[in-house]
Tab-separated table of C-alpha atoms in Angstrom:
chain	number	residue	atom	x	y	z
A	10	MET	CA	-69.513	0.639	21.161
A	11	PRO	CA	-66.002	0.287	22.637
A	12	ARG	CA	-65.465	1.297	26.255
A	13	ILE	CA	-63.276	4.339	26.844
A	14	ALA	CA	-62.696	4.096	30.597
A	15	GLY	CA	-59.579	2.167	31.543
A	16	ARG	CA	-57.765	2.538	28.240
A	17	SER	CA	-54.168	3.686	28.531
A	18	THR	CA	-53.182	7.337	28.383
A	19	PRO	CA	-51.131	6.958	25.139
A	20	GLU	CA	-54.001	5.072	23.496
A	21	ILE	CA	-56.495	7.825	24.300
A	22	ILE	CA	-54.064	10.582	23.250
A	23	ALA	CA	-53.456	8.817	19.938
A	24	ALA	CA	-57.188	8.513	19.322
A	25	MET	CA	-57.825	12.174	20.146
A	26	GLU	CA	-54.937	13.269	17.880
A	27	ALA	CA	-56.306	11.118	15.069
A	28	PHE	CA	-59.780	12.615	15.533
A	29	ARG	CA	-58.281	16.093	15.562
A	30	SER	CA	-56.305	15.591	12.359
A	31	GLY	CA	-59.202	13.907	10.603
A	32	GLN	CA	-57.253	10.638	10.195
A	33	LYS	CA	-59.815	8.718	12.209
A	34	PRO	CA	-63.302	8.782	10.710
A	35	ALA	CA	-65.893	10.267	13.070
A	36	THR	CA	-69.259	11.953	13.283
A	37	VAL	CA	-68.844	14.331	16.246
A	38	MET	CA	-65.475	13.480	17.828
A	39	ASP	CA	-63.530	15.227	15.059
A	40	ARG	CA	-65.425	18.442	15.769
A	41	ILE	CA	-64.946	18.077	19.529
A	42	ALA	CA	-61.271	17.074	19.532
A	43	LYS	CA	-60.327	20.218	17.579
A	44	GLY	CA	-61.388	22.304	20.580
A	45	PHE	CA	-58.671	20.999	22.895
A	46	THR	CA	-54.944	21.669	23.185
A	47	GLU	CA	-52.334	18.947	23.540
A	48	ALA	CA	-52.057	19.627	27.257
A	49	GLU	CA	-55.811	19.415	27.678
A	50	ILE	CA	-55.967	16.171	25.708
A	51	ARG	CA	-53.272	14.735	27.967
A	52	ALA	CA	-55.239	15.749	31.068
A	53	ILE	CA	-58.402	14.178	29.619
A	54	ALA	CA	-56.503	10.979	28.764
A	55	ASP	CA	-54.919	10.786	32.224
A	56	TRP	CA	-58.301	11.132	33.878
A	57	LEU	CA	-60.054	8.626	31.623
A	58	SER	CA	-57.314	6.030	31.937
A	59	ALA	CA	-57.662	6.189	35.726
A	60	GLN	CA	-61.380	5.323	35.527
A	61	LYS	CA	-62.555	1.750	35.972
B	12	MET	CA	-60.078	10.764	41.473
B	13	LYS	CA	-60.123	9.250	44.958
B	14	THR	CA	-57.036	11.186	45.941
B	15	ARG	CA	-58.504	14.433	44.738
B	16	ARG	CA	-61.788	13.786	46.475
B	17	SER	CA	-60.268	13.019	49.840
B	18	PHE	CA	-58.013	16.046	49.474
B	19	LEU	CA	-61.059	18.180	48.768
B	20	LYS	CA	-62.840	16.682	51.747
B	21	ALA	CA	-59.922	17.377	54.029
B	22	SER	CA	-59.529	20.932	52.836
B	23	ILE	CA	-63.237	21.640	53.233
B	24	ALA	CA	-63.179	20.373	56.795
B	25	THR	CA	-60.161	22.542	57.634
B	26	ALA	CA	-61.573	25.593	55.934
B	27	LEU	CA	-64.893	25.341	57.684
B	28	LEU	CA	-63.853	24.720	61.272
B	29	PRO	CA	-63.578	28.314	62.403
B	30	MET	CA	-66.584	29.551	60.467
B	31	PRO	CA	-69.823	29.684	62.462
B	32	ALA	CA	-71.943	29.941	59.293
B	33	PHE	CA	-71.317	26.274	58.641
B	34	ALA	CA	-72.709	24.545	61.695
B	35	GLN	CA	-71.188	21.100	62.296
B	36	GLY	CA	-68.716	21.760	59.476
B	37	GLN	CA	-71.245	20.760	56.880
B	38	PRO	CA	-71.858	23.307	54.152
B	39	ARG	CA	-75.434	23.544	52.973
B	40	VAL	CA	-76.021	23.723	49.263
B	41	LEU	CA	-79.559	24.055	47.944
B	42	VAL	CA	-80.443	23.304	44.349
B	43	VAL	CA	-83.748	24.605	43.023
B	44	GLY	CA	-84.954	22.646	40.001
B	45	GLY	CA	-84.483	18.976	39.110
B	46	GLY	CA	-84.023	19.091	35.353
B	47	PHE	CA	-80.851	18.202	33.486
B	48	ALA	CA	-78.966	21.136	35.029
B	49	GLY	CA	-80.211	20.935	38.619
B	50	ALA	CA	-80.219	17.152	39.030
B	51	THR	CA	-76.724	16.908	37.506
B	52	CYS	CA	-75.437	19.621	39.807
B	53	ALA	CA	-76.979	18.115	42.956
B	54	ARG	CA	-75.508	14.711	42.131
B	55	GLU	CA	-72.080	16.133	41.387
B	56	LEU	CA	-72.089	18.330	44.518
B	57	LYS	CA	-72.748	15.283	46.688
B	58	ARG	CA	-70.072	13.280	44.868
B	59	LEU	CA	-67.471	16.015	45.321
B	60	MET	CA	-68.478	16.841	48.910
B	61	PRO	CA	-69.874	13.709	50.576
B	62	ASP	CA	-70.123	15.535	53.906
B	63	ALA	CA	-72.038	18.520	52.573
B	64	ARG	CA	-75.773	18.790	53.015
B	65	VAL	CA	-77.081	18.890	49.472
B	66	MET	CA	-80.806	19.426	49.077
B	67	MET	CA	-82.766	19.577	45.844
B	68	ILE	CA	-86.106	21.386	45.715
B	69	GLU	CA	-88.304	20.252	42.856
B	70	THR	CA	-92.063	20.541	42.369
B	71	ASN	CA	-92.556	17.201	40.612
B	72	ALA	CA	-91.454	13.774	41.822
B	73	THR	CA	-91.474	12.594	38.200
B	74	PHE	CA	-89.255	14.295	35.668
B	75	THR	CA	-90.382	14.372	32.045
B	76	ALA	CA	-87.497	15.000	29.654
B	77	CYS	CA	-87.907	17.306	26.652
B	78	PRO	CA	-85.199	15.839	24.369
B	79	PHE	CA	-86.775	13.115	22.208
B	80	SER	CA	-90.291	14.278	23.172
B	81	ASN	CA	-90.881	15.166	19.503
B	82	GLY	CA	-90.914	11.401	19.035
B	83	VAL	CA	-93.808	11.232	21.507
B	84	VAL	CA	-95.662	13.981	19.628
B	85	THR	CA	-95.452	11.932	16.444
B	86	GLY	CA	-96.195	8.500	17.930
B	87	LEU	CA	-92.664	7.120	17.593
B	88	ARG	CA	-92.301	6.544	21.346
B	89	GLU	CA	-94.349	6.759	24.529
B	90	LEU	CA	-94.227	9.460	27.186
B	91	ARG	CA	-93.062	6.984	29.823
B	92	ALA	CA	-89.788	6.642	27.868
B	93	GLN	CA	-89.267	10.322	28.742
B	94	GLN	CA	-89.969	9.934	32.448
B	95	PHE	CA	-87.496	9.537	35.273
B	96	ASN	CA	-87.504	9.838	39.055
B	97	TYR	CA	-85.028	11.011	41.653
B	98	GLU	CA	-84.734	7.812	43.701
B	99	ALA	CA	-81.102	7.225	42.699
B	100	LEU	CA	-80.268	10.818	43.597
B	101	GLY	CA	-81.901	10.296	46.982
B	102	SER	CA	-80.024	7.082	47.649
B	103	LEU	CA	-76.756	8.891	46.930
B	104	GLY	CA	-77.525	11.209	49.830
B	105	VAL	CA	-79.165	14.196	48.163
B	106	SER	CA	-82.147	15.340	50.250
B	107	LEU	CA	-85.232	15.695	48.091
B	108	VAL	CA	-87.959	18.226	48.772
B	109	TYR	CA	-90.944	17.921	46.447
B	110	LEU	CA	-92.231	21.469	46.858
B	111	SER	CA	-91.867	24.698	44.925
B	112	ALA	CA	-89.530	27.488	45.920
B	113	ARG	CA	-91.732	30.483	46.676
B	114	ASN	CA	-89.338	33.121	47.863
B	115	ILE	CA	-85.618	33.718	48.210
B	116	ASP	CA	-83.895	36.019	50.681
B	117	PRO	CA	-80.317	36.578	49.454
B	118	GLN	CA	-79.368	38.495	52.634
B	119	ALA	CA	-80.647	35.912	55.119
B	120	ARG	CA	-79.641	33.194	52.616
B	121	THR	CA	-82.885	31.279	52.803
B	122	VAL	CA	-85.266	29.706	50.348
B	123	THR	CA	-88.896	29.627	51.445
B	124	VAL	CA	-90.809	26.701	50.000
B	125	THR	CA	-94.556	26.354	49.469
B	126	ASP	CA	-95.246	24.861	52.918
B	127	GLY	CA	-93.757	28.015	54.476
B	128	THR	CA	-90.464	26.462	55.638
B	129	ALA	CA	-87.412	28.693	55.227
B	130	LEU	CA	-84.428	26.563	54.225
B	131	PRO	CA	-80.979	28.061	54.898
B	132	TYR	CA	-78.090	27.820	52.449
B	133	ASP	CA	-74.433	28.675	52.137
B	134	ARG	CA	-74.624	28.392	48.360
B	135	LEU	CA	-77.780	28.296	46.260
B	136	VAL	CA	-78.003	26.885	42.738
B	137	LEU	CA	-80.989	27.978	40.665
B	138	ALA	CA	-81.865	25.755	37.732
B	139	PRO	CA	-85.449	26.839	37.062
B	140	GLY	CA	-85.468	26.320	33.289
B	141	VAL	CA	-87.742	28.557	31.251
B	142	ASP	CA	-91.111	30.167	31.717
B	143	PHE	CA	-93.313	31.459	28.932
B	144	ARG	CA	-94.074	35.098	28.312
B	145	TRP	CA	-97.819	34.558	28.418
B	146	GLY	CA	-99.692	37.125	26.346
B	147	SER	CA	-97.170	36.884	23.535
B	148	PRO	CA	-98.268	36.421	20.782
B	149	ALA	CA	-101.328	38.513	21.759
B	150	GLY	CA	-104.085	36.201	22.949
B	151	TYR	CA	-101.754	33.320	23.776
B	152	ASP	CA	-102.175	32.656	27.484
B	153	GLU	CA	-102.250	29.512	29.556
B	154	ALA	CA	-105.942	28.941	28.711
B	155	ALA	CA	-105.139	29.239	24.994
B	156	SER	CA	-102.465	26.555	25.344
B	157	ALA	CA	-105.234	24.041	26.092
B	158	ARG	CA	-106.509	24.617	22.533
B	159	MET	CA	-103.208	25.497	20.829
B	160	PRO	CA	-100.565	23.477	22.690
B	161	HIS	CA	-96.998	24.695	23.104
B	162	ALA	CA	-95.684	21.240	24.001
B	163	TRP	CA	-92.453	22.998	24.955
B	164	LYS	CA	-92.462	21.556	28.479
B	165	ALA	CA	-92.847	17.828	28.111
B	166	GLY	CA	-95.828	16.099	29.678
B	167	GLU	CA	-99.568	16.629	29.198
B	168	GLN	CA	-98.907	19.247	26.517
B	169	THR	CA	-96.868	16.737	24.513
B	170	LEU	CA	-99.757	14.272	24.616
B	171	LEU	CA	-102.297	16.966	23.723
B	172	LEU	CA	-100.416	17.881	20.553
B	173	ARG	CA	-100.121	14.193	19.690
B	174	ARG	CA	-103.870	13.614	20.108
B	175	GLN	CA	-104.636	16.629	17.939
B	176	LEU	CA	-102.387	15.321	15.161
B	177	GLU	CA	-103.892	11.849	15.467
B	178	SER	CA	-107.462	13.106	15.233
B	179	MET	CA	-106.761	15.541	12.390
B	180	GLU	CA	-108.268	14.558	9.046
B	181	ASP	CA	-106.082	14.004	5.999
B	182	GLY	CA	-105.658	17.298	4.188
B	183	GLY	CA	-105.452	19.390	7.336
B	184	LEU	CA	-103.088	22.302	7.872
B	185	VAL	CA	-100.599	22.072	10.748
B	186	VAL	CA	-99.032	25.373	11.793
B	187	ILE	CA	-96.076	25.724	14.136
B	188	SER	CA	-95.290	29.180	15.495
B	189	ALA	CA	-91.606	29.569	16.408
B	190	PRO	CA	-90.495	32.308	18.842
B	191	PRO	CA	-87.494	34.645	18.671
B	192	ASN	CA	-84.240	33.776	20.433
B	193	PRO	CA	-83.197	33.148	23.146
B	194	MET	CA	-85.215	29.990	23.513
B	195	ARG	CA	-84.972	26.510	24.949
B	196	CYS	CA	-83.687	24.021	22.362
B	197	PRO	CA	-83.310	26.326	19.331
B	198	THR	CA	-83.324	23.385	16.887
B	199	GLY	CA	-86.289	21.635	18.501
B	200	VAL	CA	-88.931	23.394	16.405
B	201	TYR	CA	-87.327	22.199	13.167
B	202	GLU	CA	-86.927	18.646	14.432
B	203	ARG	CA	-90.580	18.697	15.467
B	204	ALA	CA	-91.639	19.989	12.042
B	205	SER	CA	-89.556	17.258	10.395
B	206	LEU	CA	-91.039	14.428	12.450
B	207	ILE	CA	-94.590	15.756	12.031
B	208	ALA	CA	-93.935	15.880	8.264
B	209	PHE	CA	-92.717	12.276	8.468
B	210	TYR	CA	-95.953	11.311	10.240
B	211	LEU	CA	-98.139	13.224	7.765
B	212	LYS	CA	-96.359	11.797	4.737
B	213	ALA	CA	-97.025	8.260	5.969
B	214	ARG	CA	-100.501	8.708	7.435
B	215	LYS	CA	-102.130	11.863	6.077
B	216	PRO	CA	-100.283	12.666	2.844
B	217	ARG	CA	-102.666	15.382	1.606
B	218	SER	CA	-101.907	17.500	4.682
B	219	LYS	CA	-99.524	20.430	4.898
B	220	LEU	CA	-97.226	21.857	7.538
B	221	ILE	CA	-96.132	25.487	7.835
B	222	ILE	CA	-93.563	26.880	10.274
B	223	LEU	CA	-94.259	30.553	10.957
B	224	ASP	CA	-90.965	31.814	12.336
B	225	ALA	CA	-90.095	35.000	14.235
B	226	LYS	CA	-86.503	34.447	13.037
B	227	ASP	CA	-84.712	34.628	9.703
B	228	SER	CA	-82.289	31.804	10.401
B	229	PHE	CA	-81.818	28.822	12.684
B	230	PRO	CA	-79.069	26.320	13.565
B	231	LYS	CA	-78.359	23.494	11.093
B	232	GLN	CA	-80.597	25.389	8.657
B	233	ARG	CA	-78.946	24.187	5.432
B	234	LEU	CA	-78.972	20.593	6.652
B	235	PHE	CA	-82.632	20.770	7.603
B	236	GLN	CA	-83.661	22.462	4.388
B	237	ALA	CA	-81.735	20.020	2.189
B	238	ALA	CA	-83.346	17.103	4.027
B	239	TRP	CA	-86.822	18.646	3.772
B	240	GLN	CA	-86.405	19.069	0.034
B	241	GLN	CA	-85.366	15.454	-0.253
B	242	LEU	CA	-87.850	13.861	2.166
B	243	TYR	CA	-90.892	16.123	2.347
B	244	PRO	CA	-91.112	18.157	-0.874
B	245	GLY	CA	-94.278	20.257	-1.040
B	246	LEU	CA	-95.336	19.137	2.429
B	247	LEU	CA	-93.303	21.347	4.730
B	248	GLU	CA	-92.894	25.081	4.297
B	249	TRP	CA	-90.735	27.377	6.432
B	250	VAL	CA	-91.826	31.024	6.498
B	251	PRO	CA	-89.090	33.274	7.924
B	252	LEU	CA	-89.583	36.598	9.712
B	253	SER	CA	-88.730	38.565	6.575
B	254	ASN	CA	-91.492	36.776	4.687
B	255	ASP	CA	-94.248	37.633	7.180
B	256	GLY	CA	-93.424	34.666	9.412
B	257	LYS	CA	-93.885	36.312	12.792
B	258	VAL	CA	-97.149	35.440	14.544
B	259	VAL	CA	-98.405	38.607	16.264
B	260	SER	CA	-101.644	37.242	17.680
B	261	VAL	CA	-103.689	34.075	17.973
B	262	GLU	CA	-107.431	33.425	18.070
B	263	PRO	CA	-107.877	30.159	19.968
B	264	ALA	CA	-111.637	29.925	19.324
B	265	SER	CA	-111.010	29.454	15.590
B	266	ASN	CA	-107.462	28.039	15.894
B	267	THR	CA	-106.178	30.974	13.831
B	268	LEU	CA	-102.678	32.435	13.818
B	269	VAL	CA	-102.350	36.034	12.664
B	270	THR	CA	-99.240	37.631	11.144
B	271	ASP	CA	-98.846	41.223	9.935
B	272	PHE	CA	-100.367	40.456	6.541
B	273	ALA	CA	-102.033	37.054	6.767
B	274	ARG	CA	-104.362	34.829	8.749
B	275	HIS	CA	-103.673	31.097	8.989
B	276	ALA	CA	-106.617	28.925	10.035
B	277	ALA	CA	-105.019	25.744	11.305
B	278	ALA	CA	-106.382	22.254	11.900
B	279	VAL	CA	-103.596	21.846	14.448
B	280	ALA	CA	-101.777	24.875	15.868
B	281	ASN	CA	-98.578	24.433	17.888
B	282	VAL	CA	-97.559	27.753	19.416
B	283	VAL	CA	-94.090	27.816	20.951
B	284	PRO	CA	-94.172	31.090	22.877
B	285	PRO	CA	-91.330	33.516	23.641
B	286	GLN	CA	-89.467	32.580	26.819
B	287	LYS	CA	-87.614	33.886	29.860
B	288	ALA	CA	-85.860	32.413	32.875
B	289	GLY	CA	-88.107	30.474	35.271
B	290	ALA	CA	-90.015	32.852	37.553
B	291	ILE	CA	-88.014	32.140	40.713
B	292	ALA	CA	-84.989	33.779	39.048
B	293	ALA	CA	-86.745	37.155	38.964
B	294	THR	CA	-87.990	36.608	42.542
B	295	ALA	CA	-84.383	36.014	43.656
B	296	GLY	CA	-83.204	39.129	41.829
B	297	VAL	CA	-80.824	37.251	39.537
B	298	ALA	CA	-82.666	37.956	36.245
B	299	ASP	CA	-81.767	41.135	34.388
B	300	ARG	CA	-83.919	43.301	32.104
B	301	THR	CA	-83.762	40.660	29.359
B	302	GLY	CA	-85.577	38.224	31.659
B	303	TRP	CA	-82.530	35.926	31.691
B	304	CYS	CA	-79.724	35.509	34.235
B	305	PRO	CA	-76.206	36.844	33.760
B	306	ILE	CA	-73.498	34.631	35.280
B	307	ASP	CA	-69.782	34.434	35.891
B	308	PRO	CA	-68.884	31.718	33.384
B	309	VAL	CA	-66.308	30.101	35.670
B	310	THR	CA	-68.446	29.749	38.810
B	311	PHE	CA	-71.934	30.364	37.391
B	312	GLU	CA	-72.414	32.770	40.304
B	313	SER	CA	-74.770	35.653	39.640
B	314	PRO	CA	-73.144	39.097	39.466
B	315	LEU	CA	-76.450	40.406	40.847
B	316	GLN	CA	-76.646	38.295	44.042
B	317	LYS	CA	-73.746	36.783	45.933
B	318	ASN	CA	-73.828	33.055	46.730
B	319	ILE	CA	-76.515	32.368	44.128
B	320	HIS	CA	-75.490	30.388	41.040
B	321	VAL	CA	-77.627	29.974	37.921
B	322	ILE	CA	-77.272	27.093	35.469
B	323	GLY	CA	-79.124	25.597	32.518
B	324	ASP	CA	-81.669	27.275	30.267
B	325	ALA	CA	-82.207	30.229	32.655
B	326	ALA	CA	-78.568	31.381	32.460
B	327	ILE	CA	-77.063	33.688	29.861
B	328	SER	CA	-74.208	31.466	28.768
B	329	GLY	CA	-73.012	33.222	25.629
B	330	ALA	CA	-72.554	30.982	22.633
B	331	MET	CA	-73.834	27.883	24.451
B	332	ALA	CA	-77.290	26.833	23.309
B	333	LYS	CA	-80.048	26.151	25.829
B	334	SER	CA	-79.870	22.368	25.613
B	335	ALA	CA	-79.941	19.391	27.961
B	336	PHE	CA	-76.324	18.642	27.020
B	337	ALA	CA	-75.256	22.187	27.922
B	338	ALA	CA	-77.295	22.055	31.145
B	339	ASN	CA	-75.555	18.819	32.130
B	340	ALA	CA	-72.114	20.291	31.402
B	341	GLN	CA	-72.931	23.455	33.336
B	342	GLY	CA	-74.263	21.441	36.278
B	343	LYS	CA	-70.934	19.658	36.612
B	344	ALA	CA	-68.830	22.792	36.134
B	345	CYS	CA	-70.910	24.704	38.680
B	346	ALA	CA	-70.685	21.887	41.249
B	347	GLY	CA	-66.905	21.784	40.840
B	348	ALA	CA	-66.650	25.538	41.291
B	349	ILE	CA	-68.862	25.501	44.398
B	350	ALA	CA	-66.793	22.695	45.964
B	351	GLN	CA	-63.660	24.744	45.383
B	352	LEU	CA	-65.205	27.958	46.691
B	353	LEU	CA	-66.394	26.210	49.853
B	354	ALA	CA	-62.884	24.821	50.282
B	355	GLY	CA	-61.459	28.328	50.076
B	356	GLN	CA	-59.912	27.708	46.680
B	357	THR	CA	-60.154	29.737	43.477
B	358	PRO	CA	-62.018	27.869	40.761
B	359	GLY	CA	-60.172	27.624	37.466
B	360	SER	CA	-61.888	28.012	34.140
B	361	GLY	CA	-62.346	25.125	31.770
B	362	LYS	CA	-63.889	24.272	28.448
B	363	LEU	CA	-67.419	23.010	28.037
B	364	ILE	CA	-68.894	20.997	25.184
B	365	ASN	CA	-72.351	20.912	23.685
B	366	THR	CA	-73.677	18.414	21.155
B	367	CYS	CA	-77.248	18.664	19.856
B	368	TYR	CA	-78.726	15.962	17.685
B	369	SER	CA	-81.881	16.460	15.647
B	370	LEU	CA	-83.905	13.818	13.865
B	371	VAL	CA	-85.122	14.841	10.422
B	372	ALA	CA	-86.679	11.376	10.126
B	373	PRO	CA	-86.489	8.427	12.557
B	374	ASP	CA	-83.404	7.088	10.728
B	375	TYR	CA	-81.959	10.447	9.672
B	376	GLY	CA	-79.954	12.318	12.324
B	377	ILE	CA	-77.911	15.524	12.100
B	378	SER	CA	-75.846	17.219	14.761
B	379	ILE	CA	-74.234	20.454	15.805
B	380	VAL	CA	-71.249	20.584	18.124
B	381	GLY	CA	-69.629	23.417	20.030
B	382	VAL	CA	-66.614	23.680	22.318
B	383	TYR	CA	-66.707	26.767	24.532
B	384	GLN	CA	-64.409	28.683	26.850
B	385	PRO	CA	-64.873	31.809	28.933
B	386	VAL	CA	-63.446	34.938	27.301
B	387	ASN	CA	-64.143	38.350	28.859
B	388	GLY	CA	-66.833	36.956	31.117
B	389	GLN	CA	-68.740	35.067	28.458
B	390	TYR	CA	-68.668	31.611	26.877
B	391	VAL	CA	-67.414	31.859	23.298
B	392	ASP	CA	-66.774	29.220	20.664
B	393	VAL	CA	-63.256	27.772	20.599
B	394	GLU	CA	-62.117	28.641	17.105
B	395	GLY	CA	-61.582	25.799	14.678
B	396	ALA	CA	-63.730	23.391	16.678
B	397	GLY	CA	-67.373	22.446	16.477
B	398	GLY	CA	-69.754	22.824	13.569
B	399	THR	CA	-72.489	20.767	11.994
B	400	SER	CA	-72.720	17.408	10.255
B	401	PRO	CA	-71.490	17.559	6.647
B	402	LEU	CA	-74.004	18.895	4.129
B	403	GLU	CA	-73.241	16.011	1.794
B	404	ALA	CA	-73.220	12.599	3.426
B	405	PRO	CA	-74.477	9.106	2.635
B	406	ARG	CA	-77.675	7.933	4.302
B	407	GLU	CA	-75.569	5.527	6.407
B	408	THR	CA	-73.993	8.552	8.114
B	409	ARG	CA	-77.439	10.031	8.813
B	410	ALA	CA	-78.631	6.664	10.138
B	411	ALA	CA	-75.542	6.385	12.345
B	412	GLU	CA	-76.204	9.852	13.774
B	413	ALA	CA	-79.820	8.884	14.504
B	414	ASN	CA	-78.469	5.906	16.468
B	415	TYR	CA	-75.948	8.094	18.274
B	416	ALA	CA	-78.755	10.495	19.182
B	417	ALA	CA	-80.644	7.653	20.867
B	418	ALA	CA	-77.443	6.510	22.587
B	419	TRP	CA	-76.853	10.056	23.808
B	420	PHE	CA	-80.309	10.164	25.379
B	421	ARG	CA	-79.793	6.821	27.134
B	422	THR	CA	-76.370	7.890	28.373
B	423	ILE	CA	-77.283	11.308	29.719
B	424	THR	CA	-80.469	10.147	31.439
B	425	ALA	CA	-78.617	7.197	32.991
B	426	GLU	CA	-75.889	9.535	34.210
B	427	VAL	CA	-78.281	12.061	35.722
B	428	PHE	CA	-81.166	9.884	36.954
B	429	GLY	CA	-79.816	6.313	36.934
């Protein structure tokens, strides 16, 4: 499984957007991503990208 | 994160200096209960407030996790794979008290533990999980559970149910009695039935399993029922409330479950009783007439007692299911809110997630997801998000979800206890 921590903010935002739109195949992330606004996704991505 | 933490630390120190309640500038936070909610919260409190005195009061030095314990019931894994200790929590600076909380004085702000010591707190977090409403169904008390196990708190009961299934002869009738909501792990009964059916099909194929249910519906119902039809036709039968499914009494001497119109003599009887918040919640005065604990969804503070927060299965958290995932999420949210409150800040509301996996067979997983936010004092589903696995999916998808379920268990237990 790929690591999430340390990936760049744009990379994480792109992945979340793709999950949300259904472009990226998923089991649960599509259902989760739809619950968050763009601003929230950005905040999540900023936090994750700052993790080691 | 470092910046935010040191900022928080600084602001706590400043806020606390003039307040005599916090001797030596160290707030005291007590957590009662070391399950997924309590242990998560204690760990997160210490991480957010390294200078705070965080103490966790828990009866047992060994924690036995409920998620995946249906695998123990059916011989797919051993109980020790469910067991964890609090050593890591202790080494992070959380004080551990292996006693039971006996009494709580919300005015004096103390918790009295079983050795008689009164422990003071500035903020108290109650994470007592569930207790059973003994006597419901009629005749089902703690003594009866030695004959008809509930196995709804993992440990000896889990092993008892397993031994009963193992010693049952082929052709026996297994009956599971499912309680009304609210209950811990609302999909757990159906996962258990599925895995028992898997075991029976392989080992005792002339046997039969009946779920007598006090409800007319349950989460992931269509997914479960489609899988049952496919995997266990004729072996597993679900009897809903409207079809005389509610067990009104039990007769342990003959292992019989009684509904309004029928008597079911079982070879193995698994009675999951109706539930309420763990007893200490009522003692503290934070449980309402339902037996559960209302909360402010942002801070998890009780509207009934100031400075007492309730998280996990005991709390009334709206649309959020009583699951380990939800308990973990609530533990973190509550710790964040308490850190802010102690720093004199106003906690902001956020969204919480829950994901529950169920195994219909060892290589067949299904899931339900929810994203929640507080609206009018209650957690509600964020519209357009969440939902279950697709009704139609290839077996590879089901196998992948079974793997993700196992990965989830490893991840959450490592995060909380590792």
